[in-house]
mmCIF file of C-alpha atoms in Angstrom:
data_model
loop_
_atom_site.group_PDB
_atom_site.id
_atom_site.type_symbol
_atom_site.label_atom_id
_atom_site.label_comp_id
_atom_site.label_asym_id
_atom_site.label_seq_id
_atom_site.Cartn_x
_atom_site.Cartn_y
_atom_site.Cartn_z
ATOM 1 C CA MET A 19 -4.803 1.168 0.787
ATOM 2 C CA ARG A 20 -1.240 1.428 -0.446
ATOM 3 C CA PHE A 21 1.774 2.327 1.670
ATOM 4 C CA GLY A 22 5.448 3.019 1.234
ATOM 5 C CA VAL A 23 8.354 2.198 3.527
ATOM 6 C CA VAL A 24 11.787 3.756 3.120
ATOM 7 C CA GLY A 25 14.411 1.819 5.051
ATOM 8 C CA THR A 26 15.049 -1.891 5.355
ATOM 9 C CA GLY A 27 16.791 -2.151 8.701
ATOM 10 C CA ALA A 28 15.531 -3.503 12.009
ATOM 11 C CA VAL A 29 12.623 -1.023 12.061
ATOM 12 C CA GLY A 30 11.824 -0.636 8.360
ATOM 13 C CA ALA A 31 11.560 -4.368 7.649
ATOM 14 C CA ARG A 32 9.189 -4.793 10.587
ATOM 15 C CA VAL A 33 7.059 -1.857 9.459
ATOM 16 C CA ALA A 34 6.677 -3.464 6.029
ATOM 17 C CA ARG A 35 5.642 -6.757 7.625
ATOM 18 C CA ILE A 36 3.023 -5.138 9.892
ATOM 19 C CA LEU A 37 1.531 -3.044 7.096
ATOM 20 C CA SER A 38 1.378 -5.912 4.617
ATOM 21 C CA ALA A 39 -0.519 -8.049 7.138
ATOM 22 C CA ALA A 40 -3.132 -5.380 7.905
ATOM 23 C CA ASP A 41 -6.682 -5.539 6.534
ATOM 24 C CA ASP A 42 -7.525 -3.704 3.295
ATOM 25 C CA VAL A 43 -3.860 -3.118 2.390
ATOM 26 C CA GLU A 44 -3.271 -3.683 -1.318
ATOM 27 C CA SER A 45 0.496 -3.357 -1.392
ATOM 28 C CA VAL A 46 3.502 -2.001 0.457
ATOM 29 C CA ALA A 47 6.228 -0.390 -1.672
ATOM 30 C CA VAL A 48 9.662 -0.905 -0.114
ATOM 31 C CA CYS A 49 12.576 1.363 -0.912
ATOM 32 C CA GLY A 50 16.002 0.624 0.570
ATOM 33 C CA ARG A 51 19.414 2.220 0.458
ATOM 34 C CA SER A 52 20.231 -0.325 -2.218
ATOM 35 C CA PRO A 53 18.106 -2.483 -4.546
ATOM 36 C CA ALA A 54 19.536 -5.575 -2.861
ATOM 37 C CA SER A 55 18.283 -4.594 0.602
ATOM 38 C CA ALA A 56 14.788 -3.873 -0.725
ATOM 39 C CA ALA A 57 14.744 -7.161 -2.646
ATOM 40 C CA GLU A 58 15.645 -9.038 0.520
ATOM 41 C CA VAL A 59 12.635 -7.606 2.363
ATOM 42 C CA VAL A 60 10.340 -8.278 -0.600
ATOM 43 C CA ARG A 61 11.415 -11.931 -0.690
ATOM 44 C CA ALA A 62 10.708 -12.327 3.018
ATOM 45 C CA VAL A 63 7.442 -10.375 3.319
ATOM 46 C CA PRO A 64 4.417 -11.288 1.166
ATOM 47 C CA GLY A 65 2.474 -8.326 -0.160
ATOM 48 C CA THR A 66 5.497 -6.067 -0.582
ATOM 49 C CA VAL A 67 7.072 -4.817 -3.806
ATOM 50 C CA ALA A 68 10.439 -3.235 -4.482
ATOM 51 C CA ALA A 69 10.027 0.401 -5.485
ATOM 52 C CA GLY A 70 11.901 3.519 -6.467
ATOM 53 C CA LEU A 71 11.417 6.917 -4.888
ATOM 54 C CA GLY A 72 9.072 7.964 -7.692
ATOM 55 C CA ASP A 73 6.700 5.097 -6.878
ATOM 56 C CA LEU A 74 6.185 6.465 -3.361
ATOM 57 C CA GLN A 75 4.214 9.427 -4.700
ATOM 58 C CA ARG A 76 1.290 7.151 -5.521
ATOM 59 C CA VAL A 77 0.609 5.793 -2.013
ATOM 60 C CA GLU A 78 -1.535 6.978 0.908
ATOM 61 C CA ALA A 79 1.304 7.286 3.427
ATOM 62 C CA VAL A 80 5.048 6.673 3.593
ATOM 63 C CA VAL A 81 6.985 5.606 6.677
ATOM 64 C CA LEU A 82 10.529 6.987 6.759
ATOM 65 C CA ALA A 83 12.613 4.436 8.685
ATOM 66 C CA THR A 84 16.088 5.400 7.504
ATOM 67 C CA PRO A 85 18.719 6.496 10.065
ATOM 68 C CA SER A 86 18.012 9.751 11.886
ATOM 69 C CA GLY A 87 19.494 12.706 10.055
ATOM 70 C CA THR A 88 18.736 11.349 6.561
ATOM 71 C CA GLN A 89 14.975 11.831 6.304
ATOM 72 C CA TRP A 90 14.388 15.534 5.690
ATOM 73 C CA PRO A 91 15.134 15.704 1.927
ATOM 74 C CA LEU A 92 12.780 12.835 1.110
ATOM 75 C CA ALA A 93 10.084 14.222 3.415
ATOM 76 C CA VAL A 94 10.200 17.494 1.461
ATOM 77 C CA GLN A 95 9.656 15.664 -1.841
ATOM 78 C CA LEU A 96 6.788 13.604 -0.497
ATOM 79 C CA VAL A 97 4.986 16.529 1.113
ATOM 80 C CA ARG A 98 5.238 18.554 -2.075
ATOM 81 C CA ALA A 99 3.695 15.580 -3.899
ATOM 82 C CA GLY A 100 0.816 15.518 -1.417
ATOM 83 C CA VAL A 101 1.766 12.287 0.365
ATOM 84 C CA ALA A 102 1.323 11.814 4.126
ATOM 85 C CA VAL A 103 4.593 11.125 5.959
ATOM 86 C CA VAL A 104 5.417 9.232 9.148
ATOM 87 C CA SER A 105 8.960 9.793 10.437
ATOM 88 C CA VAL A 106 10.691 7.675 13.074
ATOM 89 C CA SER A 107 13.594 10.122 13.450
ATOM 90 C CA GLY A 108 14.602 11.041 16.961
ATOM 91 C CA ASP A 109 17.328 13.517 16.011
ATOM 92 C CA PRO A 110 16.464 16.938 17.517
ATOM 93 C CA ALA A 111 17.861 18.913 14.565
ATOM 94 C CA GLU A 112 15.953 16.812 12.043
ATOM 95 C CA VAL A 113 12.754 17.072 14.063
ATOM 96 C CA ARG A 114 13.087 20.877 13.960
ATOM 97 C CA GLY A 115 13.587 20.707 10.198
ATOM 98 C CA LEU A 116 10.539 18.494 9.730
ATOM 99 C CA LEU A 117 8.418 20.815 11.880
ATOM 100 C CA ALA A 118 9.374 23.600 9.467
ATOM 101 C CA LEU A 119 7.418 21.743 6.763
ATOM 102 C CA ASP A 120 4.184 22.674 8.524
ATOM 103 C CA VAL A 121 3.135 25.442 6.120
ATOM 104 C CA THR A 122 3.818 23.344 3.010
ATOM 105 C CA ALA A 123 2.026 20.327 4.488
ATOM 106 C CA ARG A 124 -1.019 22.433 5.357
ATOM 107 C CA GLU A 125 -1.102 23.844 1.838
ATOM 108 C CA ARG A 126 -1.000 20.305 0.403
ATOM 109 C CA GLY A 127 -3.540 19.086 2.953
ATOM 110 C CA VAL A 128 -1.407 16.217 4.282
ATOM 111 C CA PRO A 129 -0.159 15.308 7.774
ATOM 112 C CA VAL A 130 3.535 14.920 8.579
ATOM 113 C CA VAL A 131 3.833 12.912 11.787
ATOM 114 C CA LEU A 132 7.142 13.270 13.629
ATOM 115 C CA GLY A 133 8.885 11.107 16.186
ATOM 116 C CA ALA A 134 6.662 8.089 15.530
ATOM 117 C CA ALA A 135 8.848 5.538 17.269
ATOM 118 C CA PHE A 136 9.469 4.087 20.731
ATOM 119 C CA SER A 137 11.154 7.235 22.005
ATOM 120 C CA PRO A 138 10.130 9.772 20.890
ATOM 121 C CA GLY A 139 6.668 8.691 19.842
ATOM 122 C CA LEU A 140 5.155 6.275 22.312
ATOM 123 C CA THR A 141 6.566 8.419 25.130
ATOM 124 C CA CYS A 142 4.675 11.482 23.863
ATOM 125 C CA VAL A 143 1.427 9.535 23.451
ATOM 126 C CA LEU A 144 1.730 8.185 27.003
ATOM 127 C CA ALA A 145 2.256 11.716 28.308
ATOM 128 C CA ALA A 146 -0.725 13.062 26.373
ATOM 129 C CA HIS A 147 -2.921 10.243 27.665
ATOM 130 C CA ALA A 148 -1.794 10.675 31.280
ATOM 131 C CA ALA A 149 -2.537 14.410 31.092
ATOM 132 C CA GLY A 150 -6.238 13.536 31.178
ATOM 133 C CA TRP A 151 -5.843 12.609 34.847
ATOM 134 C CA PHE A 152 -4.688 16.138 35.758
ATOM 135 C CA ASP A 153 -6.268 19.552 35.980
ATOM 136 C CA THR A 154 -2.865 21.121 35.317
ATOM 137 C CA VAL A 155 0.481 19.515 34.411
ATOM 138 C CA SER A 156 3.582 21.159 35.856
ATOM 139 C CA ALA A 157 6.339 18.727 34.818
ATOM 140 C CA VAL A 158 6.971 15.923 32.336
ATOM 141 C CA HIS A 159 10.064 13.736 32.644
ATOM 142 C CA VAL A 160 10.889 11.050 30.062
ATOM 143 C CA ALA A 161 13.527 8.314 30.225
ATOM 144 C CA ARG A 162 14.433 5.415 27.961
ATOM 145 C CA GLN A 163 16.531 2.271 28.217
ATOM 146 C CA GLY A 164 17.863 0.243 25.295
ATOM 147 C CA THR A 165 18.224 0.731 21.535
ATOM 148 C CA GLY A 166 16.891 -0.855 18.362
ATOM 149 C CA GLY A 167 19.016 -1.657 15.321
ATOM 150 C CA PRO A 168 22.584 -0.486 14.603
ATOM 151 C CA ALA A 169 21.593 2.991 13.385
ATOM 152 C CA CYS A 170 19.553 3.564 16.547
ATOM 153 C CA ALA A 171 22.413 2.349 18.738
ATOM 154 C CA ARG A 172 24.879 4.720 17.052
ATOM 155 C CA ARG A 173 22.554 7.687 17.386
ATOM 156 C CA TYR A 174 21.869 7.169 21.071
ATOM 157 C CA HIS A 175 25.555 6.522 21.703
ATOM 158 C CA ALA A 176 26.374 9.907 20.159
ATOM 159 C CA ALA A 177 23.406 11.652 21.814
ATOM 160 C CA LEU A 178 24.967 11.226 25.237
ATOM 161 C CA GLY A 179 27.951 13.339 24.164
ATOM 162 C CA ARG A 180 25.930 16.166 22.633
ATOM 163 C CA VAL A 181 24.256 19.175 24.199
ATOM 164 C CA ALA A 182 20.836 18.547 25.714
ATOM 165 C CA TRP A 183 18.094 21.159 25.710
ATOM 166 C CA VAL A 184 15.475 20.923 28.455
ATOM 167 C CA TRP A 185 12.574 23.173 29.380
ATOM 168 C CA GLY A 186 12.607 24.889 32.746
ATOM 169 C CA ASP A 187 10.810 27.914 34.226
ATOM 170 C CA GLY A 188 9.561 29.183 30.887
ATOM 171 C CA THR A 189 12.782 28.963 28.886
ATOM 172 C CA TRP A 190 15.118 26.528 27.148
ATOM 173 C CA LEU A 191 18.073 25.476 29.267
ATOM 174 C CA ARG A 192 21.316 24.048 27.917
ATOM 175 C CA ARG A 193 22.637 20.972 29.728
ATOM 176 C CA ARG A 194 25.846 19.060 29.148
ATOM 177 C CA GLY A 195 25.301 15.627 27.624
ATOM 178 C CA GLY A 196 25.956 12.935 30.214
ATOM 179 C CA SER A 197 24.967 15.173 33.144
ATOM 180 C CA GLY A 198 21.763 15.165 35.192
ATOM 181 C CA ARG A 199 22.115 11.688 36.644
ATOM 182 C CA GLU A 200 18.839 10.258 37.904
ATOM 183 C CA LEU A 201 17.912 6.732 38.958
ATOM 184 C CA CYS A 202 14.807 5.769 36.969
ATOM 185 C CA TRP A 203 12.695 2.677 37.514
ATOM 186 C CA PHE A 204 11.460 1.041 34.331
ATOM 187 C CA PRO A 205 8.773 -1.634 34.036
ATOM 188 C CA ASP A 206 9.823 -5.180 34.885
ATOM 189 C CA PRO A 207 11.859 -7.022 33.881
ATOM 190 C CA VAL A 208 14.076 -4.038 32.953
ATOM 191 C CA GLY A 209 14.119 -2.450 36.405
ATOM 192 C CA PRO A 210 16.215 0.518 37.598
ATOM 193 C CA ALA A 211 18.959 2.308 35.663
ATOM 194 C CA ASP A 212 20.947 5.522 35.977
ATOM 195 C CA CYS A 213 19.795 7.943 33.275
ATOM 196 C CA TYR A 214 21.428 11.108 31.902
ATOM 197 C CA PHE A 215 20.681 14.082 29.677
ATOM 198 C CA GLY A 216 21.489 13.846 25.975
ATOM 199 C CA ALA A 217 20.473 15.229 22.585
ATOM 200 C CA LEU A 218 16.929 13.842 22.654
ATOM 201 C CA ALA A 219 13.873 15.136 20.795
ATOM 202 C CA GLU A 220 11.126 14.689 23.395
ATOM 203 C CA PRO A 221 11.326 18.150 25.014
ATOM 204 C CA GLN A 222 10.673 20.027 21.755
ATOM 205 C CA LEU A 223 7.725 17.752 20.940
ATOM 206 C CA LEU A 224 6.274 17.740 24.455
ATOM 207 C CA ILE A 225 6.405 21.537 24.874
ATOM 208 C CA ARG A 226 3.825 21.715 22.084
ATOM 209 C CA LEU A 227 1.498 19.591 24.220
ATOM 210 C CA PHE A 228 2.324 21.205 27.572
ATOM 211 C CA PRO A 229 3.153 24.869 26.927
ATOM 212 C CA GLU A 230 2.384 25.784 30.555
ATOM 213 C CA ALA A 231 4.639 23.130 32.116
ATOM 214 C CA ALA A 232 7.442 24.374 34.341
ATOM 215 C CA ALA A 233 9.786 21.503 33.454
ATOM 216 C CA ILE A 234 10.183 19.061 30.562
ATOM 217 C CA THR A 235 13.216 16.772 30.410
ATOM 218 C CA ALA A 236 14.416 13.639 28.643
ATOM 219 C CA ARG A 237 17.118 11.210 29.716
ATOM 220 C CA ARG A 238 18.574 7.944 28.487
ATOM 221 C CA ALA A 239 20.052 5.079 30.462
ATOM 222 C CA ALA A 240 23.821 4.766 30.325
ATOM 223 C CA ASP A 241 26.626 3.006 32.149
ATOM 224 C CA ARG A 242 30.144 4.245 32.854
ATOM 225 C CA GLN A 243 31.519 3.001 29.532
ATOM 226 C CA ASP A 244 28.741 4.764 27.614
ATOM 227 C CA ARG A 245 29.594 8.061 29.282
ATOM 228 C CA LEU A 246 33.331 7.719 28.791
ATOM 229 C CA THR A 247 33.153 6.787 25.102
ATOM 230 C CA CYS A 248 30.126 8.762 23.886
ATOM 231 C CA ARG A 249 32.292 11.234 21.965
ATOM 232 C CA LEU A 250 34.135 8.429 20.197
ATOM 233 C CA PRO A 251 32.977 5.874 17.613
ATOM 234 C CA MET A 252 31.387 2.825 19.200
ATOM 235 C CA LEU A 253 34.086 0.467 20.458
ATOM 236 C CA SER A 254 32.322 -2.612 19.099
ATOM 237 C CA PRO A 255 29.815 -2.948 16.235
ATOM 238 C CA PRO A 256 26.220 -2.650 17.446
ATOM 239 C CA HIS A 257 24.106 -5.786 17.453
ATOM 240 C CA PRO A 258 21.724 -6.153 14.458
ATOM 241 C CA GLU A 259 18.855 -6.495 16.929
ATOM 242 C CA GLY A 260 18.575 -4.602 20.177
ATOM 243 C CA GLY A 261 17.485 -6.535 23.234
ATOM 244 C CA LEU A 262 14.781 -5.677 25.699
ATOM 245 C CA GLY A 263 14.317 -1.982 26.380
ATOM 246 C CA ALA A 264 11.826 0.290 28.084
ATOM 247 C CA VAL A 265 10.435 3.802 28.282
ATOM 248 C CA ARG A 266 9.122 5.686 31.293
ATOM 249 C CA VAL A 267 7.049 8.883 31.423
ATOM 250 C CA ALA A 268 6.456 10.726 34.714
ATOM 251 C CA LEU A 269 3.964 13.609 34.987
ATOM 252 C CA SER A 270 3.473 15.902 37.966
ATOM 253 C CA GLY A 271 0.697 18.410 38.514
ATOM 254 C CA GLU A 272 -2.575 19.054 40.277
ATOM 255 C CA SER A 273 -5.796 17.071 40.322
ATOM 256 C CA LEU A 274 -8.841 18.154 42.349
ATOM 257 C CA GLY A 275 -6.716 20.694 44.173
ATOM 258 C CA GLU A 276 -4.026 18.230 45.272
ATOM 259 C CA SER A 277 -0.491 17.661 44.003
ATOM 260 C CA THR A 278 -0.162 14.306 42.308
ATOM 261 C CA GLN A 279 2.091 12.274 40.042
ATOM 262 C CA ARG A 280 1.497 9.590 37.436
ATOM 263 C CA VAL A 281 4.149 7.329 35.962
ATOM 264 C CA LEU A 282 3.555 5.150 32.901
ATOM 265 C CA GLY A 283 5.925 2.862 31.081
ATOM 266 C CA VAL A 284 6.385 0.108 28.525
ATOM 267 C CA ALA A 285 8.972 -2.684 28.358
ATOM 268 C CA HIS A 286 9.522 -4.076 24.865
ATOM 269 C CA ASN A 287 12.101 -4.652 22.157
ATOM 270 C CA PRO A 288 12.786 -1.056 20.986
ATOM 271 C CA ALA A 289 13.008 -1.878 17.262
ATOM 272 C CA ALA A 290 9.793 -3.918 17.346
ATOM 273 C CA ALA A 291 8.023 -1.239 19.392
ATOM 274 C CA ALA A 292 9.190 1.555 17.064
ATOM 275 C CA ALA A 293 7.982 -0.394 14.021
ATOM 276 C CA THR A 294 4.600 -1.051 15.629
ATOM 277 C CA VAL A 295 4.163 2.621 16.533
ATOM 278 C CA ALA A 296 5.144 3.797 13.040
ATOM 279 C CA ALA A 297 2.972 1.234 11.226
ATOM 280 C CA THR A 298 -0.030 1.959 13.443
ATOM 281 C CA ALA A 299 0.414 5.677 12.780
ATOM 282 C CA ALA A 300 0.514 5.102 9.011
ATOM 283 C CA LEU A 301 -2.639 2.974 9.131
ATOM 284 C CA SER A 302 -4.382 5.643 11.202
ATOM 285 C CA LEU A 303 -3.455 8.375 8.712
ATOM 286 C CA ALA A 304 -4.686 6.297 5.779
ATOM 287 C CA ALA A 305 -7.981 5.777 7.631
ATOM 288 C CA GLY A 306 -8.413 9.556 7.932
ATOM 289 C CA GLU A 307 -7.891 9.699 11.689
ATOM 290 C CA ALA A 308 -5.407 12.595 11.700
ATOM 291 C CA ARG A 309 -6.708 15.575 13.657
ATOM 292 C CA ARG A 310 -5.425 18.009 11.041
ATOM 293 C CA SER A 311 -2.908 18.473 8.250
ATOM 294 C CA GLY A 312 0.563 19.927 8.799
ATOM 295 C CA ALA A 313 3.726 18.871 10.610
ATOM 296 C CA MET A 314 3.241 17.720 14.212
ATOM 297 C CA GLY A 315 4.245 15.179 16.790
ATOM 298 C CA LEU A 316 2.508 11.820 17.004
ATOM 299 C CA ALA A 317 0.515 12.767 20.101
ATOM 300 C CA GLU A 318 -0.768 15.912 18.353
ATOM 301 C CA ALA A 319 -1.790 14.043 15.225
ATOM 302 C CA LEU A 320 -3.884 11.226 16.705
ATOM 303 C CA VAL A 321 -6.211 10.685 19.671
ATOM 304 C CA PRO A 322 -3.945 9.136 22.350
ATOM 305 C CA LEU A 323 -6.404 6.621 23.817
ATOM 306 C CA ASN A 324 -7.460 5.302 20.406
ATOM 307 C CA PHE A 325 -3.845 5.011 19.359
ATOM 308 C CA LEU A 326 -2.848 3.168 22.536
ATOM 309 C CA SER A 327 -5.745 0.768 21.997
ATOM 310 C CA GLY A 328 -4.378 -0.018 18.549
ATOM 311 C CA LEU A 329 -0.935 -0.666 20.006
ATOM 312 C CA THR A 330 -2.361 -2.960 22.670
ATOM 313 C CA GLU A 331 -3.992 -5.052 19.965
ATOM 314 C CA ARG A 332 -0.518 -5.455 18.447
ATOM 315 C CA GLY A 333 1.162 -6.495 21.701
ATOM 316 C CA ILE A 334 2.418 -3.183 23.131
ATOM 317 C CA THR A 335 0.881 -2.842 26.598
ATOM 318 C CA PRO A 336 1.555 0.249 28.751
ATOM 319 C CA VAL A 337 1.648 -0.143 32.519
ATOM 320 C CA LEU A 338 0.866 2.319 35.295
ATOM 321 C CA PHE A 339 3.258 2.505 38.247
ATOM 322 C CA GLU A 340 1.395 2.517 41.527
ATOM 323 C CA GLY A 341 2.941 3.340 44.860
ATOM 324 C CA VAL A 342 2.647 0.851 47.691
ATOM 325 C CA GLY A 343 2.636 2.027 51.289
ATOM 326 C CA LEU A 344 5.298 0.558 53.570
#
């Protein structure tokens, strides 16, 4: 199997390393924003080769790990060439654009997997898996804490100052970025954090899985400084590597005639988790595990339990929150 990776940052370099170490992988073509960045990854990761955009049309699947908002043009080229695409973008506008490639992707017979990262991505798979415990799902609420590399940090900084769209009572509702404060408990050792609405992609991906849900929301953790400066450039340069982060997915609904709730989460380095999700998705596509061709979210494309098993083998372990009586 041959793969391509576009992007050499905190996520892209890790994706190349995971893919190159997998069984039956012949080569991983790496394309960066500059030849120097690609050469740096190639020197550090055995089994990778520096490549141009034209070389990516001869691989089984390409992971797009460039900053959100930059992936659509390349995705169009790859889909037209009949190459499967895995996108880590979490930008709502770009996700809508990538979903619009559905007809072309179906005609070419290739899958385009969207939001294949920590959040969105793993969050959607957790929700799809948890849905198996319900007869009906009435609400899905997602929250995340932490960021990956610099591009991820900038995007989530800006997301807090942009309009959020959430699903409620059968329609899309506009919410001001930075509103909707809710205290969310993440898996240890991250713990609790105040979370707020922002321009996040989960609702538009989750509504495809839960069209009958009464509420679908997404929030991100933020402190006072984040909320005050979200409409300005970041006050200090983001760290090359994000620290520990976490995601949390809460589902409400009915099971055996009773109202119930399930909450799942994962604590991990966001960049490492995003890379693991994206690489595992690419390997699954190359193995023919996609449910169909066309543009779709990660949880639509692959069987959730099988995918989570693959992540567990690579060190990403979801946890289930369980209430304790007092």
